[in-house]
mmCIF file of C-alpha atoms in Angstrom:
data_model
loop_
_atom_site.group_PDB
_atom_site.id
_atom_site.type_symbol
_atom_site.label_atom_id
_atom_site.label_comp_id
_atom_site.label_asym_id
_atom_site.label_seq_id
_atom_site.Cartn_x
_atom_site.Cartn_y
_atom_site.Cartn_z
ATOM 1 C CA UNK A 1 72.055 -18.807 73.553
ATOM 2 C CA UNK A 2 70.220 -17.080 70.903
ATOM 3 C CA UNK A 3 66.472 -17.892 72.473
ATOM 4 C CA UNK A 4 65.017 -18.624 75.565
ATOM 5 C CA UNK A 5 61.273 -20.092 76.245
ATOM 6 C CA UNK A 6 60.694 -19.979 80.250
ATOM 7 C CA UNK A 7 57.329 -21.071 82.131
ATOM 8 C CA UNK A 8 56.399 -18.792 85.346
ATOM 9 C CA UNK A 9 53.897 -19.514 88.283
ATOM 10 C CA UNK A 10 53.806 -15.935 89.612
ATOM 11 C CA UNK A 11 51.149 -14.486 92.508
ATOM 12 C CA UNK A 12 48.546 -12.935 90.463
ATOM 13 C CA UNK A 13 48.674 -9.657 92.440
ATOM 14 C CA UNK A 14 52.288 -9.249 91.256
ATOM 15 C CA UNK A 15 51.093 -9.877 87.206
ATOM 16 C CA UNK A 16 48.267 -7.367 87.822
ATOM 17 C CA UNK A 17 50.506 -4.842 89.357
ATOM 18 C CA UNK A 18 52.937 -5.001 85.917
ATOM 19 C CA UNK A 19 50.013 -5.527 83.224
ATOM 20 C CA UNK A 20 48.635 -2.010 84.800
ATOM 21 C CA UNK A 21 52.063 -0.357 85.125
ATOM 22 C CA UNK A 22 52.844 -1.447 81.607
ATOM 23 C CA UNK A 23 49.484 0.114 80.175
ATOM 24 C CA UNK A 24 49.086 2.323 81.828
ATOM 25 C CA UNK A 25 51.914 3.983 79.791
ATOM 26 C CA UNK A 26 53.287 6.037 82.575
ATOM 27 C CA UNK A 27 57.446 5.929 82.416
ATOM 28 C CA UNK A 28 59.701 3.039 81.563
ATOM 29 C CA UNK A 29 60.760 1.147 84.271
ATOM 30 C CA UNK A 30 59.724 -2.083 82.793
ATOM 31 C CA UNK A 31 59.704 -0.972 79.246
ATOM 32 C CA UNK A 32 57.293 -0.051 76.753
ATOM 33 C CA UNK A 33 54.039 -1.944 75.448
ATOM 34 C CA UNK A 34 54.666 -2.693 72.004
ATOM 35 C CA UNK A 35 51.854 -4.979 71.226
ATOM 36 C CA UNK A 36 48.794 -6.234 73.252
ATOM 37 C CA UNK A 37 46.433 -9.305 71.879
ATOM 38 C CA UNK A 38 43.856 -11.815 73.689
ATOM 39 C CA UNK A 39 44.135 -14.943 72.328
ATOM 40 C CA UNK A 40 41.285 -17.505 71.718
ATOM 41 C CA UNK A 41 42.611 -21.302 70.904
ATOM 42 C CA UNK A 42 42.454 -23.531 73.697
ATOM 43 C CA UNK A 43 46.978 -23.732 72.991
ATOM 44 C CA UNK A 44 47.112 -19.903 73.286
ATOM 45 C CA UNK A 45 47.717 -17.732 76.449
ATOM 46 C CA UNK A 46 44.509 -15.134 77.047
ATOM 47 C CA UNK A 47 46.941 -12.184 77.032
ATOM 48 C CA UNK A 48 50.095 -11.456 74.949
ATOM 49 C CA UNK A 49 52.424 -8.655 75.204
ATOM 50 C CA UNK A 50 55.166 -7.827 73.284
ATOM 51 C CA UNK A 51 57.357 -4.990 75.631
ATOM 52 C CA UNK A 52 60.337 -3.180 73.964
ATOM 53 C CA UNK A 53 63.297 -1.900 75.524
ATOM 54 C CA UNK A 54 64.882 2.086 75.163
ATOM 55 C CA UNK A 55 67.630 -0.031 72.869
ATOM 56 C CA UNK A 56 64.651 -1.530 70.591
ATOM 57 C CA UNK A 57 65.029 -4.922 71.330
ATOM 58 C CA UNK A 58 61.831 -6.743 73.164
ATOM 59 C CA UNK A 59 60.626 -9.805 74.901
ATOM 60 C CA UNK A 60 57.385 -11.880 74.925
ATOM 61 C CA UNK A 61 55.394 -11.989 77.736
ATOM 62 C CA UNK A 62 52.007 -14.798 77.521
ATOM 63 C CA UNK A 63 49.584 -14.504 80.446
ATOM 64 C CA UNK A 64 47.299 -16.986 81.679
ATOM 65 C CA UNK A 65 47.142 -20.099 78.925
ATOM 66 C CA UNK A 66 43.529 -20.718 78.144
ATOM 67 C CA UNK A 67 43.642 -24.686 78.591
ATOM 68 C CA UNK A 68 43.917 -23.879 82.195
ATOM 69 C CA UNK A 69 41.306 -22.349 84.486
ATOM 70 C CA UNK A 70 42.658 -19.323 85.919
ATOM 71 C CA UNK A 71 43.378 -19.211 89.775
ATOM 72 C CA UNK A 72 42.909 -16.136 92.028
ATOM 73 C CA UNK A 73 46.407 -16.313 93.810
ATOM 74 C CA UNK A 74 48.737 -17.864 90.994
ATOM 75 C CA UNK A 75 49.166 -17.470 87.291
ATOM 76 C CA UNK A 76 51.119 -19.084 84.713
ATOM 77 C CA UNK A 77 53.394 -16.992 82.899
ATOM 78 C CA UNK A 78 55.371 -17.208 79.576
ATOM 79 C CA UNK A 79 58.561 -15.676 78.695
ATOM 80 C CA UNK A 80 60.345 -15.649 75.455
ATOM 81 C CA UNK A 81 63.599 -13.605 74.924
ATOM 82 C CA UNK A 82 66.926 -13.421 73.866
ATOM 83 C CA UNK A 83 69.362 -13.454 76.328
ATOM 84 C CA UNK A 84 71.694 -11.798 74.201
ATOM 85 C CA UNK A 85 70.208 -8.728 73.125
ATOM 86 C CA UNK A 86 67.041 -7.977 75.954
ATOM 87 C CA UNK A 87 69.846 -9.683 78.439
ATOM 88 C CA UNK A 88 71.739 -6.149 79.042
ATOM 89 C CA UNK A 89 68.680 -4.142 79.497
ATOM 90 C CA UNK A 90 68.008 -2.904 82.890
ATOM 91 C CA UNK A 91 64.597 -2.629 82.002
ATOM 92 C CA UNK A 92 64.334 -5.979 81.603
ATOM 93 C CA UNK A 93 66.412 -6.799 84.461
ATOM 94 C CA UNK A 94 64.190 -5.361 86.730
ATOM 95 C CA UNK A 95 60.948 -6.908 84.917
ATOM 96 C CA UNK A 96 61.900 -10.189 85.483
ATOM 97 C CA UNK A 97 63.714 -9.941 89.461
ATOM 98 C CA UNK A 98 59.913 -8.668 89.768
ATOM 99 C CA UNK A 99 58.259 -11.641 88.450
ATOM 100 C CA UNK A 100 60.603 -14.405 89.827
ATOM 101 C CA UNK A 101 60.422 -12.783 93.233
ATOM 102 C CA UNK A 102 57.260 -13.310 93.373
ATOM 103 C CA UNK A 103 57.496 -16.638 91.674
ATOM 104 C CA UNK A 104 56.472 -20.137 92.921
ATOM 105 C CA UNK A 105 58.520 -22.305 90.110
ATOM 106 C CA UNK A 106 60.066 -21.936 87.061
ATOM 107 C CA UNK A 107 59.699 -24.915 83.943
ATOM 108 C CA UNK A 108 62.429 -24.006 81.422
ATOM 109 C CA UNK A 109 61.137 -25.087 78.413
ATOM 110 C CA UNK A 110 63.406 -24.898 75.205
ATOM 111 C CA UNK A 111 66.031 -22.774 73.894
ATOM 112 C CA UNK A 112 68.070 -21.802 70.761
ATOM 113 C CA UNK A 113 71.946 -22.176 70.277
ATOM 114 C CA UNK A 114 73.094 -20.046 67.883
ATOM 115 C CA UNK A 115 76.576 -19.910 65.818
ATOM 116 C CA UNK A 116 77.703 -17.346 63.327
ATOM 117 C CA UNK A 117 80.206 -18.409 60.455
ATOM 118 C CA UNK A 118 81.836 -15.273 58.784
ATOM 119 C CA UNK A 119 81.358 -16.449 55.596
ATOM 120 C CA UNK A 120 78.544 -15.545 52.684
ATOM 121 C CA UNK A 121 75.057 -17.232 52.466
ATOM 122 C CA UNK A 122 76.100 -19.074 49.555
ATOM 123 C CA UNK A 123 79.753 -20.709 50.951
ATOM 124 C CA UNK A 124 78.331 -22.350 53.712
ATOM 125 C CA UNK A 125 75.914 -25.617 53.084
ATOM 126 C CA UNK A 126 74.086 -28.417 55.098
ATOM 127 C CA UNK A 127 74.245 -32.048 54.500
ATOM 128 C CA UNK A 128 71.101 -33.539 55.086
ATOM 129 C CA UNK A 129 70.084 -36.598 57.064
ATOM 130 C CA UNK A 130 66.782 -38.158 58.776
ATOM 131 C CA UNK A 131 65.320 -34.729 59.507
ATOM 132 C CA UNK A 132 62.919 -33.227 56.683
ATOM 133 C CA UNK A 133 64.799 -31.040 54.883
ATOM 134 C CA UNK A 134 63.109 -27.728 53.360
ATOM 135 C CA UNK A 135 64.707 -24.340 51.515
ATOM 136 C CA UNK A 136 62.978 -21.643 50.905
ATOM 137 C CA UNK A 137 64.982 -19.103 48.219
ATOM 138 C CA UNK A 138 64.087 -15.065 48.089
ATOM 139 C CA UNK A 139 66.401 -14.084 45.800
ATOM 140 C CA UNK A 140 70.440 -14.255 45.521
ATOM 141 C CA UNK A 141 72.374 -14.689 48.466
ATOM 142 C CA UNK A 142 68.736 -14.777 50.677
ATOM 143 C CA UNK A 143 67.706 -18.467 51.451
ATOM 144 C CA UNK A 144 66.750 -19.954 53.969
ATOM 145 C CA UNK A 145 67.693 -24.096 54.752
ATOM 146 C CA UNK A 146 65.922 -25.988 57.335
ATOM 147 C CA UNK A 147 66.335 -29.656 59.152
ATOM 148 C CA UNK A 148 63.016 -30.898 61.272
ATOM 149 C CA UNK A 149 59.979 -29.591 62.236
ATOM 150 C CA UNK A 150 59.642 -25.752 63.138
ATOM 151 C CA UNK A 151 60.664 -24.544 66.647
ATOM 152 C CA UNK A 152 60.617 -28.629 67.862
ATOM 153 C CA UNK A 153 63.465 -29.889 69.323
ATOM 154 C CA UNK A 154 66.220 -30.144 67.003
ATOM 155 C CA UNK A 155 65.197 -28.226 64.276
ATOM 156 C CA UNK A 156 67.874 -26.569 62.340
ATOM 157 C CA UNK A 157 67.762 -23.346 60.880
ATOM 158 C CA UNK A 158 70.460 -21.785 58.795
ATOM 159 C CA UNK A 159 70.300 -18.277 56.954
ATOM 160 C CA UNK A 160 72.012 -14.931 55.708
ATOM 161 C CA UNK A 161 72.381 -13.113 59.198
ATOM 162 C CA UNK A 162 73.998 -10.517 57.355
ATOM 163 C CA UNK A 163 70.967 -9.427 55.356
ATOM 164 C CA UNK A 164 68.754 -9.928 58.524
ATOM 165 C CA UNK A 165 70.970 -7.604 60.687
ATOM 166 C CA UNK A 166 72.080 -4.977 57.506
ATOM 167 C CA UNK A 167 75.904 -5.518 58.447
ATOM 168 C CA UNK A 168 78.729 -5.020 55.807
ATOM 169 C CA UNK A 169 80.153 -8.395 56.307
ATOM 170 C CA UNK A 170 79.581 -11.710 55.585
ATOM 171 C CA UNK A 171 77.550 -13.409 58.177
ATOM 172 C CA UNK A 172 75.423 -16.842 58.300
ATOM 173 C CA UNK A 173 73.997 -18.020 61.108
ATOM 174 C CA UNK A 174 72.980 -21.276 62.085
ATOM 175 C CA UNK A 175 70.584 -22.238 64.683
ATOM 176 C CA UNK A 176 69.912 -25.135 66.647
ATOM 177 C CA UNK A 177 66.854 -25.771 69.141
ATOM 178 C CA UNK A 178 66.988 -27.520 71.890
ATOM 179 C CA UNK A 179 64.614 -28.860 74.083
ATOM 180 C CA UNK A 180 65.283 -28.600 78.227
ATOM 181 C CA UNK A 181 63.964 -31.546 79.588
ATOM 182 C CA UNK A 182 66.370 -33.378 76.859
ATOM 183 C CA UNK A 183 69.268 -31.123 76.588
ATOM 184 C CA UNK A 184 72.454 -33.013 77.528
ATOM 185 C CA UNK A 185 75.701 -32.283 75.422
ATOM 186 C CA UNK A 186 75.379 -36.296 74.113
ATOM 187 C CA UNK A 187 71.788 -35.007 72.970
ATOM 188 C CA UNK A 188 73.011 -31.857 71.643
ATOM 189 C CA UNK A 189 75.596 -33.536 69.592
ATOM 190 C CA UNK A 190 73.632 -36.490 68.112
ATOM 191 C CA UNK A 191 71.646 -33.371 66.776
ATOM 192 C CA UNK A 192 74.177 -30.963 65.560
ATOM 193 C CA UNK A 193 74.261 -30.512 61.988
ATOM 194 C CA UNK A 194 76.808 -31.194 59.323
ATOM 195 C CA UNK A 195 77.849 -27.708 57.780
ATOM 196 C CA UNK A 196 80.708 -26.962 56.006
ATOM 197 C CA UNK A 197 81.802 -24.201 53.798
ATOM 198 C CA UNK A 198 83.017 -24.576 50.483
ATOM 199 C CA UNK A 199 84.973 -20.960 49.716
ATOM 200 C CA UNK A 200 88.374 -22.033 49.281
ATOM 201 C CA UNK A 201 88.181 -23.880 46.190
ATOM 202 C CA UNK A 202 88.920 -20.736 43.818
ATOM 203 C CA UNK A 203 87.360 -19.864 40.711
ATOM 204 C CA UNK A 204 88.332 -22.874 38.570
ATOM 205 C CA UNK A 205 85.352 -25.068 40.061
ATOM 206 C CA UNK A 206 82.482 -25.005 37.290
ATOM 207 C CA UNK A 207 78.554 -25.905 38.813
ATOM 208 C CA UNK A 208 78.807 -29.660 37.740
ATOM 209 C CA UNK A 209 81.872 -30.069 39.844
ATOM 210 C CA UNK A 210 80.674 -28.077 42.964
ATOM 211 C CA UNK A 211 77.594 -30.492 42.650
ATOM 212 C CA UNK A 212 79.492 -33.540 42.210
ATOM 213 C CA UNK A 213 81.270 -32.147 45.237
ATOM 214 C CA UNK A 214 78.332 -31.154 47.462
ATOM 215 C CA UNK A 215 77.020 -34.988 46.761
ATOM 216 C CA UNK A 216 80.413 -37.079 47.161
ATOM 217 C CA UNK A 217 80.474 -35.034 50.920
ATOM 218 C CA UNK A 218 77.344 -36.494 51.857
ATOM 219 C CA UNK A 219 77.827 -40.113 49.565
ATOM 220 C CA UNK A 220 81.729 -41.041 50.380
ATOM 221 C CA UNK A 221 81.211 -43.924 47.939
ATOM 222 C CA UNK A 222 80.160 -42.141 45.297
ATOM 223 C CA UNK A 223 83.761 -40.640 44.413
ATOM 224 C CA UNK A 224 84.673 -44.653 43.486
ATOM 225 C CA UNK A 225 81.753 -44.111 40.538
ATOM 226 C CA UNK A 226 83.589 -41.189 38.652
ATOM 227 C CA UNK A 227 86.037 -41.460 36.100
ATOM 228 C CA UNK A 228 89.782 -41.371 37.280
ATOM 229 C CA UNK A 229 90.278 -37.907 35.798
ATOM 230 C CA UNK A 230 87.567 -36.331 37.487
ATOM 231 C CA UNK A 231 87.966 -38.487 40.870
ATOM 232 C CA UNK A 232 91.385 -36.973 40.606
ATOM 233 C CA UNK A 233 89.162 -33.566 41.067
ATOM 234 C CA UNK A 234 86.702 -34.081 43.303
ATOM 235 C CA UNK A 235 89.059 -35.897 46.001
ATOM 236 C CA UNK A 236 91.303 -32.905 45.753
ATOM 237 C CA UNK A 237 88.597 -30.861 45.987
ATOM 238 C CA UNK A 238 87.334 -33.023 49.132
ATOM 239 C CA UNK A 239 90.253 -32.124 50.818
ATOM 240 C CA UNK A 240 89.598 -28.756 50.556
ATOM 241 C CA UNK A 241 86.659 -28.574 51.743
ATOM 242 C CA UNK A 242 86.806 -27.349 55.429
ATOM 243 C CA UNK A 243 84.423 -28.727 58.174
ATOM 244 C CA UNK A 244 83.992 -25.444 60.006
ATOM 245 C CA UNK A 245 81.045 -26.240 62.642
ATOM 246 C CA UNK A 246 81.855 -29.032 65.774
ATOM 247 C CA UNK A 247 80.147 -29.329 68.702
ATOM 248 C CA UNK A 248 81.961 -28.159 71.842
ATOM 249 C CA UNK A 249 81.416 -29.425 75.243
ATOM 250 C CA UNK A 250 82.758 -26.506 77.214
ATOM 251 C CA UNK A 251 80.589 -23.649 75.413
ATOM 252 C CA UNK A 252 77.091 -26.047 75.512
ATOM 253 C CA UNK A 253 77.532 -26.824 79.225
ATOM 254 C CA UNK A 254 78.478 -22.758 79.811
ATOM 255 C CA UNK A 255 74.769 -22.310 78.115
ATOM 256 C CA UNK A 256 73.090 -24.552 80.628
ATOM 257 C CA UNK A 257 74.995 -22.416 83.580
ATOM 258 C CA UNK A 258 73.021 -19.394 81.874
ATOM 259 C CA UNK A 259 69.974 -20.947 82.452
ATOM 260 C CA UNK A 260 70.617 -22.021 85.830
ATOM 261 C CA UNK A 261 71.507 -18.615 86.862
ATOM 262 C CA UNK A 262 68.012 -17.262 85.347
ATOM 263 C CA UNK A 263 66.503 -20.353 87.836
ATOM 264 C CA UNK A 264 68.135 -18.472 90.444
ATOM 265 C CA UNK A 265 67.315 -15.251 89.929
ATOM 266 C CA UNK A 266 70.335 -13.456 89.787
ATOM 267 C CA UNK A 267 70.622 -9.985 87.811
ATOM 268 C CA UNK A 268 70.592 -10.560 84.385
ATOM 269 C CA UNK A 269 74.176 -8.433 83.713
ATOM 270 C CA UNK A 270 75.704 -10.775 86.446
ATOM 271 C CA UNK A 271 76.065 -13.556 83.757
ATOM 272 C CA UNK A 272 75.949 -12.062 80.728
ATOM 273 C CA UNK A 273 79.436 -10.876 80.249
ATOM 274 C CA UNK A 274 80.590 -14.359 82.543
ATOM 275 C CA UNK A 275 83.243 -16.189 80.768
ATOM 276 C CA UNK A 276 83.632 -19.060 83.344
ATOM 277 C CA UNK A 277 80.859 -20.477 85.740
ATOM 278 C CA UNK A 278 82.445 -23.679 87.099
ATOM 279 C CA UNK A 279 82.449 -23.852 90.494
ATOM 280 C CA UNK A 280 79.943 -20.848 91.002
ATOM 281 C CA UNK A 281 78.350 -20.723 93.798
ATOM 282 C CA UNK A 282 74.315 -20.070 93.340
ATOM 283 C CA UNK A 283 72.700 -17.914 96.480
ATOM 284 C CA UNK A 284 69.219 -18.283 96.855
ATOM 285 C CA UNK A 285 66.837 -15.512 95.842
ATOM 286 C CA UNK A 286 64.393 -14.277 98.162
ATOM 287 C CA UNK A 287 60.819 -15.906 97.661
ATOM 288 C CA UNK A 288 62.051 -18.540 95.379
ATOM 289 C CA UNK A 289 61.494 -22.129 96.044
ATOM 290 C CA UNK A 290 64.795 -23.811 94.476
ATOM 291 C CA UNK A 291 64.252 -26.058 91.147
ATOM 292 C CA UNK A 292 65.998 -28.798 93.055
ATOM 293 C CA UNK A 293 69.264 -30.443 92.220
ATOM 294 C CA UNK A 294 72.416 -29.722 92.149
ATOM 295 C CA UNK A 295 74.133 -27.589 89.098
ATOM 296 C CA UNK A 296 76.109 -30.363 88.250
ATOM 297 C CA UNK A 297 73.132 -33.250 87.807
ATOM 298 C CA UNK A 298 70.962 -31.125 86.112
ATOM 299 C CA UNK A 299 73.870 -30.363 82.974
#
C-alpha cells in the first residue's frame, strides 16, 4: 500500500488542541509543520497542513472542507499518507491514536497499490486497453506512462522509481489506485494492468522488430500478417517475452487487513512489519464507534 486517503469526524476540541501544538512550534511530538495554506474552492478543505517527520517523510492533514458548514463539537478531517514510509514514525503514531481517539467515524476513501519491478524504465512496457492512455517523456530513461483519469479509481501509473528515489539500481514502479467503496480482489483484477518486460531478448533485436513485437503482444492476430521469415522472429521473440506483473489474491486481501487495522486504531508499528493477519483478532479502541461488519464481509 503505497497511499492512503482516510476521512475523520474528530471533536473539534481535540483538532484545536493539535493545530495549536503543531504551530505553535514547541517540540516534536506530533512532528513538524512543514506547510500551512487556507483554501478557498467550495472542493477544498479551509486548512491544509503538510507535517514532516524527524526521518523527512510527511503526511497531509485537510481541516474542515468548505462545502460543509463547520460544527462547534465535530470536524471533518482528511488524511493522506503513506503507510509505508510515515507508517514507522512514532510521531505519527501518536498523531493519529490522538485523532481517532477522539474520533466519531472513519470513511476510507481510496488507496494506492504499489509494485516495484527491478528492471530499467525502458524494459518494462504497458499494453493499453479502454483506459486513456497518456506518456509524458523528460528525457532518456525518465517517462512517465499512464492508464485513466488522474488519482480516479483505476488509474495506472508507471515510472522510473529509480530516478525518483536516486538508488543505484534499476527500479520501476507501477501504481494502481483503488477506490474503497469498490475495492474487492475481482475489482482489483479486472483493473490490473498488462505489463511485461522485454530485457531478455539480447542485442540482436533492431527497433522495427521490438515494435513489431510490442504490437503483435497487444494484436495476437497480427503475427498471421507477417511474412514467414519474420513470423519465424517475432513468435520466437513472443516467447520470450516474460509477463512479470499478476494479480495476487493473498497480498491484495493482506492490504485491506491494513486498512482495517487503521479502522481500529491500533498502533501503527503493530501492522506494519505483520506478515499474516488471518484470523486476527481486532480489540476495540477506546472512544471509537466500530465501522460495522465483520473483517471478513468487508474484504
Amino acid at each position: 500500500m503505497d497511499k492512503l486517503i482516510m476521512l475523520m469526524r474528530v471533536r473539534s476540541s481535540t483538532v484545536a488542541d493539535l493545530q495549536h501544538y503543531l504551530r505553535l512550534g514547541s517540540g516534536s511530538k506530533y512532528g513538524v509543520l512543514a506547510g500551512d495554506r487556507l483554501g478557498y474552492r467550495i472542493s477544498d478543505y479551509h486548512e491544509n497542513l503538510t507535517i514532516h517527520t524527524d526521518e523527512d517523510n510527511s503526511w497531509y492533514w485537510g481541516i474542515q472542507p468548505n462545502r460543509e458548514a463547520p460544527n462547534e463539537y465535530w470536524t471533518t478531517c482528511k488524511l493522506e499518507f503513506n503507510p509505508a514510509k510515515v507508517g514507522k514514525s512514532p510521531q505519527f503514531d501518536v498523531f493519529y491514536c490522538r485523532l481517532i481517539a477522539n474520533c466519531k467515524y472513519i470513511d476510507f476513501k481510496q488507496f494506492d497499490v504499489a509494485i516495484d519491478i527491478p528492471y530499467s524504465r525502458s524494459s518494462v512496457h504497458v499494453l493499453m486497453d479502454r483506459r486513456n492512455y497518456t506518456m509524458k517523456h523528460y528525457g532518456g530513461e525518465e517517462f512517465t506512462e499512464y492508464l485513466g483519469v488522474g488519482h480516479a479509481h483505476g488509474n495506472v501509473k508507471i515510472y522510473n522509481k529509480q530516478i525518483e528515489s536516486k538508488l543505484d539500481y534499476p527500479l520501476t514502479r507501477v501504481e494502481l489506485t483503488m477506490s474503497y467503496s469498490n475495492c474487492t480482489y475481482q475489482e482489483f483484477k479486472r483493473l490490473f494492468p498488462n505489463v511485461f518486460v522485454l530485457d531478455s531478448l539480447g542485442d540482436d533485436i533492431d527497433g522495427t522488430e521490438k515494435v513489431l513485437c510490442l504490437s503483435c503482444l497487444e494484436h495476437p492476430e497480427y503475427v498471421k500478417m507477417l511474412g514467414r521469415k519474420m513470423r519465424k522472429k517475432i513468435e520466437t521473440l513472443l516467447v520470450k517475452a516474460s509477463l512479470v506483473l499478476k494479480p495476487d489474491e493473498i497480498d491484495y486481501k493482506d492490504i485491506l487487513s491494513q486498512i482495517l487495522w487503521y479502522g481500529k486504531g491500533i498502533p501503527v508499528e503493530k501492522f506494519v512489519e505483520l506478515e499474516d493477519t488471518n484470523g486476527v483478532e481486532f480489540p476495540e479502541h477506546p472512544g471509537f464507534e466500530p465501522l460495522g461488519g465483520s473483517q471478513e464481509e468487508m474484504i
